[in-house]
Amino acid sequence: MKKYLLILIAVCFHLSCYADNLTGRDIAVLVDNADSSKDTHRYAVMMIERGNQKLIRKMEMWVKKYGKDRHSLNKFIEPIDIQDTQFLSWSYDDPKKEDDLWVYFPSENMVRRISGGGKKSAFMRSDFALEDMEYRHVDSDTHQFIKMDTINNRPAYVIESTAIPEKQHETNYSKRRIWVDKEYNLPVKIEYIDQNNRLTKTLQQGDFKQIDNIWTPTKLVIQNSLRNTRTLMQYSDTQYNTNIADNIFDQNKLKR
C-alpha cells in the first residue's frame, strides 16, 4: 500500500507539472502581460564589479507604451563624467521592423543612432549589452517549453527563446534559457548562451514587490561567467501610470 501511494503521488506530481498545458509562446505572452501599466518612471543604481574595481552609475528611467510598441529613455545622473548621457529606444511589436536606438554623449554633444549588430556592445561598461536593456517583444523570438522546475523554493516554467531569422544579426546569443516564476509571471533567472553554445552570462531578478498591483523586481544581478565580472542593479521609487509626456522620447530633444 505504501509503495502504491508513493507511485500515485509521483504520477499526480508529474501530471501537475503539465496541467497548465501551456506552450513556450503562451508563457512568453504571460511575461509580456505581467506589467499592465501604461507607463513607468523609476530610478536605478548600477554597480559594476571588475576584480577590485567598482564602478557606480545612477540613472533615471522612463518607459511608455504605444499599443504594443514601447519607447524608453535611460538618462545618467552620476558620476559627473557621464552625467546626461542618454539612451533612447523605440521598440516595435512588428518583428520585421528594426527597433530604433539613439545614444547621446554630452562630452561630444552628439547623438548617434545604433542599429543591427551595434546592439551587441556593452551598456556603459557593464555586463549588460545594449540588447539586454531594450524591451524584447514576444515574436522577436521562438519559444520552446522545456520543463517545470523549482527556483528559490517556488515553481517556475523553463523556456528557451531563440531569435527569429530577421533578428539574429542583432544578438550575441544563440538562445536564452528563462525561468519564469509561476505566480509572478516574470523571469527570475535567465541564462544567455552564446553562438558557440557556451553559457556566457546569468541574470537573476529578485526582491519582488507589488506596486499598484503589479509584481515588480527591484534587484537584478548579472554575472559574466567568461570574464568573471558582475553587475548589480537596484531600482527605487518605481511609479506606474504617471502620464509621462510623449516629448520625453523625442530624439531631437536629447541634446537639450
Short mmCIF file of C-alpha atoms in Angstrom, two decimals:
data_model
loop_
_atom_site.label_atom_id
_atom_site.label_comp_id
_atom_site.label_asym_id
_atom_site.label_seq_id
_atom_site.Cartn_x
_atom_site.Cartn_y
_atom_site.Cartn_z
CA MET A 1 0.00 0.00 0.00
CA LYS A 2 2.82 2.45 0.85
CA LYS A 3 4.51 1.75 -2.47
CA TYR A 4 1.21 2.31 -4.30
CA LEU A 5 0.72 5.68 -2.56
CA LEU A 6 4.23 6.79 -3.50
CA ILE A 7 3.60 5.88 -7.13
CA LEU A 8 0.26 7.71 -7.06
CA ILE A 9 1.86 10.83 -5.58
CA ALA A 10 4.61 10.73 -8.20
CA VAL A 11 2.08 10.38 -11.02
CA CYS A 12 -0.03 13.26 -9.65
CA PHE A 13 3.06 15.44 -9.35
CA HIS A 14 4.08 14.60 -12.91
CA LEU A 15 0.62 15.49 -14.19
CA SER A 16 0.53 18.73 -12.21
CA CYS A 17 3.76 19.82 -13.88
CA TYR A 18 1.96 19.81 -17.24
CA ALA A 19 -1.58 20.63 -16.07
CA ASP A 20 -1.35 24.19 -17.38
CA ASN A 21 -0.91 22.83 -20.92
CA LEU A 22 0.95 26.00 -21.94
CA THR A 23 3.27 26.33 -24.90
CA GLY A 24 6.53 28.25 -24.74
CA ARG A 25 4.91 31.15 -26.55
CA ASP A 26 1.96 31.10 -24.12
CA ILE A 27 4.40 31.56 -21.25
CA ALA A 28 6.22 34.36 -23.10
CA VAL A 29 2.84 36.10 -23.52
CA LEU A 30 2.20 35.77 -19.76
CA VAL A 31 5.52 37.53 -19.16
CA ASP A 32 4.63 40.22 -21.70
CA ASN A 33 1.28 40.86 -20.00
CA ALA A 34 2.58 40.84 -16.41
CA ASP A 35 3.18 44.60 -16.49
CA SER A 36 -0.28 46.06 -17.14
CA SER A 37 0.84 49.69 -16.79
CA LYS A 38 0.71 52.34 -19.49
CA ASP A 39 3.99 53.94 -18.41
CA THR A 40 6.76 53.60 -15.82
CA HIS A 41 9.13 56.02 -14.12
CA ARG A 42 11.90 54.89 -11.78
CA TYR A 43 15.46 55.45 -10.60
CA ALA A 44 18.26 52.91 -10.66
CA VAL A 45 21.73 52.40 -9.20
CA MET A 46 24.07 50.17 -11.17
CA MET A 47 27.28 48.81 -9.64
CA ILE A 48 29.82 47.17 -11.96
CA GLU A 49 32.34 44.84 -10.29
CA ARG A 50 35.57 44.02 -12.15
CA GLY A 51 38.07 42.42 -9.79
CA ASN A 52 38.85 45.04 -7.16
CA GLN A 53 37.33 47.80 -9.27
CA LYS A 54 33.79 49.01 -8.60
CA LEU A 55 32.01 51.49 -10.85
CA ILE A 56 28.79 53.16 -9.67
CA ARG A 57 26.26 54.64 -12.09
CA LYS A 58 22.95 56.32 -11.18
CA MET A 59 20.18 56.90 -13.70
CA GLU A 60 16.59 57.92 -14.23
CA MET A 61 14.39 55.73 -16.45
CA TRP A 62 11.12 56.25 -18.34
CA VAL A 63 9.01 53.76 -20.33
CA LYS A 64 5.76 54.40 -22.20
CA LYS A 65 3.60 52.00 -24.21
CA TYR A 66 2.01 52.90 -27.51
CA GLY A 67 -0.27 49.94 -28.07
CA LYS A 68 2.19 47.05 -28.44
CA ASP A 69 5.12 49.39 -29.21
CA ARG A 70 7.29 50.87 -26.45
CA HIS A 71 9.50 53.91 -26.03
CA SER A 72 12.10 54.03 -23.26
CA LEU A 73 14.71 56.52 -22.09
CA ASN A 74 17.62 55.97 -19.70
CA LYS A 75 19.38 59.13 -18.52
CA PHE A 76 22.53 59.01 -16.37
CA ILE A 77 22.67 61.26 -13.32
CA GLU A 78 26.04 60.25 -11.81
CA PRO A 79 29.03 60.16 -11.93
CA ILE A 80 29.85 63.56 -13.32
CA ASP A 81 31.89 62.25 -16.27
CA ILE A 82 28.85 60.51 -17.80
CA GLN A 83 26.14 62.83 -16.47
CA ASP A 84 23.34 63.47 -19.02
CA THR A 85 24.38 60.56 -21.24
CA GLN A 86 21.10 59.20 -22.62
CA PHE A 87 19.87 56.03 -24.32
CA LEU A 88 16.59 56.35 -26.20
CA SER A 89 14.86 53.28 -27.62
CA TRP A 90 11.76 52.87 -29.77
CA SER A 91 10.87 49.17 -29.91
CA TYR A 92 8.23 47.85 -32.27
CA ASP A 93 5.89 44.92 -31.94
CA ASP A 94 6.32 44.07 -35.63
CA PRO A 95 9.32 41.67 -35.60
CA LYS A 96 10.18 42.61 -39.19
CA LYS A 97 10.61 46.26 -38.26
CA GLU A 98 14.01 47.16 -36.82
CA ASP A 99 13.93 48.92 -33.46
CA ASP A 100 15.40 52.42 -33.22
CA LEU A 101 18.10 53.22 -30.68
CA TRP A 102 19.86 56.56 -30.18
CA VAL A 103 22.67 57.45 -27.77
CA TYR A 104 23.53 60.99 -26.72
CA PHE A 105 27.04 61.69 -25.40
CA PRO A 106 27.20 65.20 -23.87
CA SER A 107 31.02 65.24 -23.97
CA GLU A 108 30.76 65.11 -27.77
CA ASN A 109 27.43 66.96 -27.99
CA MET A 110 26.47 64.26 -30.46
CA VAL A 111 23.51 61.90 -30.97
CA ARG A 112 24.38 58.57 -32.54
CA ARG A 113 21.92 56.12 -33.99
CA ILE A 114 22.73 52.46 -33.25
CA SER A 115 21.31 49.65 -35.31
CA GLY A 116 21.74 45.95 -36.03
CA GLY A 117 24.97 44.49 -34.64
CA GLY A 118 25.71 47.65 -32.66
CA LYS A 119 23.22 46.45 -30.05
CA LYS A 120 25.64 43.67 -29.09
CA SER A 121 28.04 46.15 -27.45
CA ALA A 122 28.26 46.71 -23.69
CA PHE A 123 25.93 49.12 -21.93
CA MET A 124 28.18 51.73 -20.25
CA ARG A 125 30.95 49.18 -19.49
CA SER A 126 28.54 46.92 -17.60
CA ASP A 127 27.79 43.22 -18.10
CA PHE A 128 24.55 44.22 -19.81
CA ALA A 129 24.63 44.52 -23.57
CA LEU A 130 22.56 47.22 -25.25
CA GLU A 131 20.23 44.47 -26.47
CA ASP A 132 19.67 43.36 -22.85
CA MET A 133 18.42 46.83 -21.94
CA GLU A 134 15.91 47.01 -24.78
CA TYR A 135 12.39 45.65 -24.44
CA ARG A 136 12.06 42.37 -26.34
CA HIS A 137 8.71 41.61 -27.95
CA VAL A 138 7.24 38.14 -27.88
CA ASP A 139 7.54 37.40 -31.59
CA SER A 140 11.13 38.57 -31.87
CA ASP A 141 11.88 35.00 -30.72
CA THR A 142 10.54 31.50 -30.97
CA HIS A 143 9.84 29.99 -27.54
CA GLN A 144 10.08 26.34 -26.54
CA PHE A 145 8.70 24.99 -23.27
CA ILE A 146 11.42 22.86 -21.64
CA LYS A 147 10.12 21.75 -18.24
CA MET A 148 8.70 22.74 -14.88
CA ASP A 149 11.32 23.47 -12.25
CA THR A 150 11.73 24.95 -8.77
CA ILE A 151 13.81 28.04 -8.13
CA ASN A 152 14.02 29.88 -4.80
CA ASN A 153 11.65 27.17 -3.50
CA ARG A 154 8.98 28.39 -5.92
CA PRO A 155 7.56 26.67 -9.02
CA ALA A 156 8.76 28.04 -12.35
CA TYR A 157 8.33 27.39 -16.05
CA VAL A 158 11.53 26.95 -18.05
CA ILE A 159 11.51 28.05 -21.68
CA GLU A 160 14.19 28.56 -24.32
CA SER A 161 13.91 31.61 -26.56
CA THR A 162 15.74 31.84 -29.89
CA ALA A 163 15.84 34.91 -32.12
CA ILE A 164 13.85 34.66 -35.35
CA PRO A 165 15.99 34.84 -38.54
CA GLU A 166 15.23 38.57 -39.03
CA LYS A 167 16.65 39.34 -35.56
CA GLN A 168 19.67 37.03 -35.42
CA HIS A 169 22.12 39.65 -36.72
CA GLU A 170 21.26 41.87 -33.71
CA THR A 171 22.09 39.41 -30.94
CA ASN A 172 25.11 37.90 -29.21
CA TYR A 173 23.10 34.86 -28.20
CA SER A 174 22.11 31.62 -29.85
CA LYS A 175 19.36 31.30 -27.23
CA ARG A 176 18.24 32.41 -23.80
CA ARG A 177 17.07 29.88 -21.19
CA ILE A 178 14.48 31.56 -18.96
CA TRP A 179 12.97 30.54 -15.60
CA VAL A 180 9.57 32.23 -15.20
CA ASP A 181 8.04 32.36 -11.72
CA LYS A 182 4.61 30.71 -11.92
CA GLU A 183 2.93 33.29 -9.66
CA TYR A 184 4.68 36.48 -10.76
CA ASN A 185 4.77 35.51 -14.47
CA LEU A 186 8.18 37.19 -14.57
CA PRO A 187 11.70 35.89 -15.21
CA VAL A 188 13.66 35.08 -12.07
CA LYS A 189 16.66 33.68 -13.91
CA ILE A 190 17.99 33.96 -17.46
CA GLU A 191 20.95 32.06 -18.90
CA TYR A 192 22.48 33.61 -22.01
CA ILE A 193 24.02 31.07 -24.39
CA ASP A 194 26.44 32.44 -26.99
CA GLN A 195 26.86 31.44 -30.63
CA ASN A 196 29.42 28.78 -29.60
CA ASN A 197 26.82 27.21 -27.26
CA ARG A 198 28.65 28.45 -24.16
CA LEU A 199 26.95 29.85 -21.09
CA THR A 200 28.18 33.43 -21.18
CA LYS A 201 26.01 35.29 -18.64
CA THR A 202 23.41 34.59 -15.98
CA LEU A 203 20.85 37.14 -14.83
CA GLN A 204 18.87 36.78 -11.61
CA GLN A 205 15.99 39.02 -10.53
CA GLY A 206 14.67 39.24 -7.00
CA ASP A 207 13.14 41.22 -4.17
CA PHE A 208 9.77 41.28 -5.92
CA LYS A 209 7.31 43.86 -4.65
CA GLN A 210 3.70 44.53 -5.61
CA ILE A 211 3.45 48.15 -6.73
CA ASP A 212 -0.01 49.29 -7.86
CA ASN A 213 -0.96 45.60 -8.12
CA ILE A 214 1.96 44.91 -10.49
CA TRP A 215 4.65 42.45 -9.42
CA THR A 216 7.94 44.29 -9.82
CA PRO A 217 11.54 43.03 -9.41
CA THR A 218 13.62 45.62 -7.59
CA LYS A 219 17.04 43.94 -7.66
CA LEU A 220 18.97 42.37 -10.53
CA VAL A 221 22.42 40.82 -10.77
CA ILE A 222 24.07 39.66 -13.97
CA GLN A 223 27.20 37.51 -13.80
CA ASN A 224 29.56 37.14 -16.75
CA SER A 225 30.97 33.63 -16.41
CA LEU A 226 33.57 34.14 -19.16
CA ARG A 227 35.09 37.36 -17.76
CA ASN A 228 34.31 36.70 -14.09
CA THR A 229 32.64 40.09 -13.67
CA ARG A 230 29.19 41.06 -12.49
CA THR A 231 26.80 43.99 -12.49
CA LEU A 232 24.17 44.72 -9.86
CA MET A 233 21.12 46.89 -10.48
CA GLN A 234 18.70 48.20 -7.86
CA TYR A 235 15.51 50.07 -8.74
CA SER A 236 13.84 52.61 -6.47
CA ASP A 237 10.82 54.93 -6.50
CA THR A 238 9.07 52.93 -9.20
CA GLN A 239 5.84 54.63 -10.26
CA TYR A 240 3.30 53.41 -12.79
CA ASN A 241 0.72 55.32 -14.85
CA THR A 242 2.02 58.84 -14.25
CA ASN A 243 1.03 60.14 -17.71
CA ILE A 244 4.58 60.62 -18.98
CA ALA A 245 4.72 63.25 -21.73
CA ASP A 246 5.38 61.99 -25.25
CA ASN A 247 8.10 64.58 -25.92
CA ILE A 248 10.41 62.93 -23.40
CA PHE A 249 11.03 60.31 -26.09
CA ASP A 250 11.78 62.77 -28.91
CA GLN A 251 15.25 62.02 -30.31
CA ASN A 252 15.56 65.66 -31.44
CA LYS A 253 15.45 66.78 -27.81
CA LEU A 254 18.23 64.56 -26.46
CA LYS A 255 20.73 67.44 -26.62
CA ARG A 256 18.50 69.82 -24.66
#
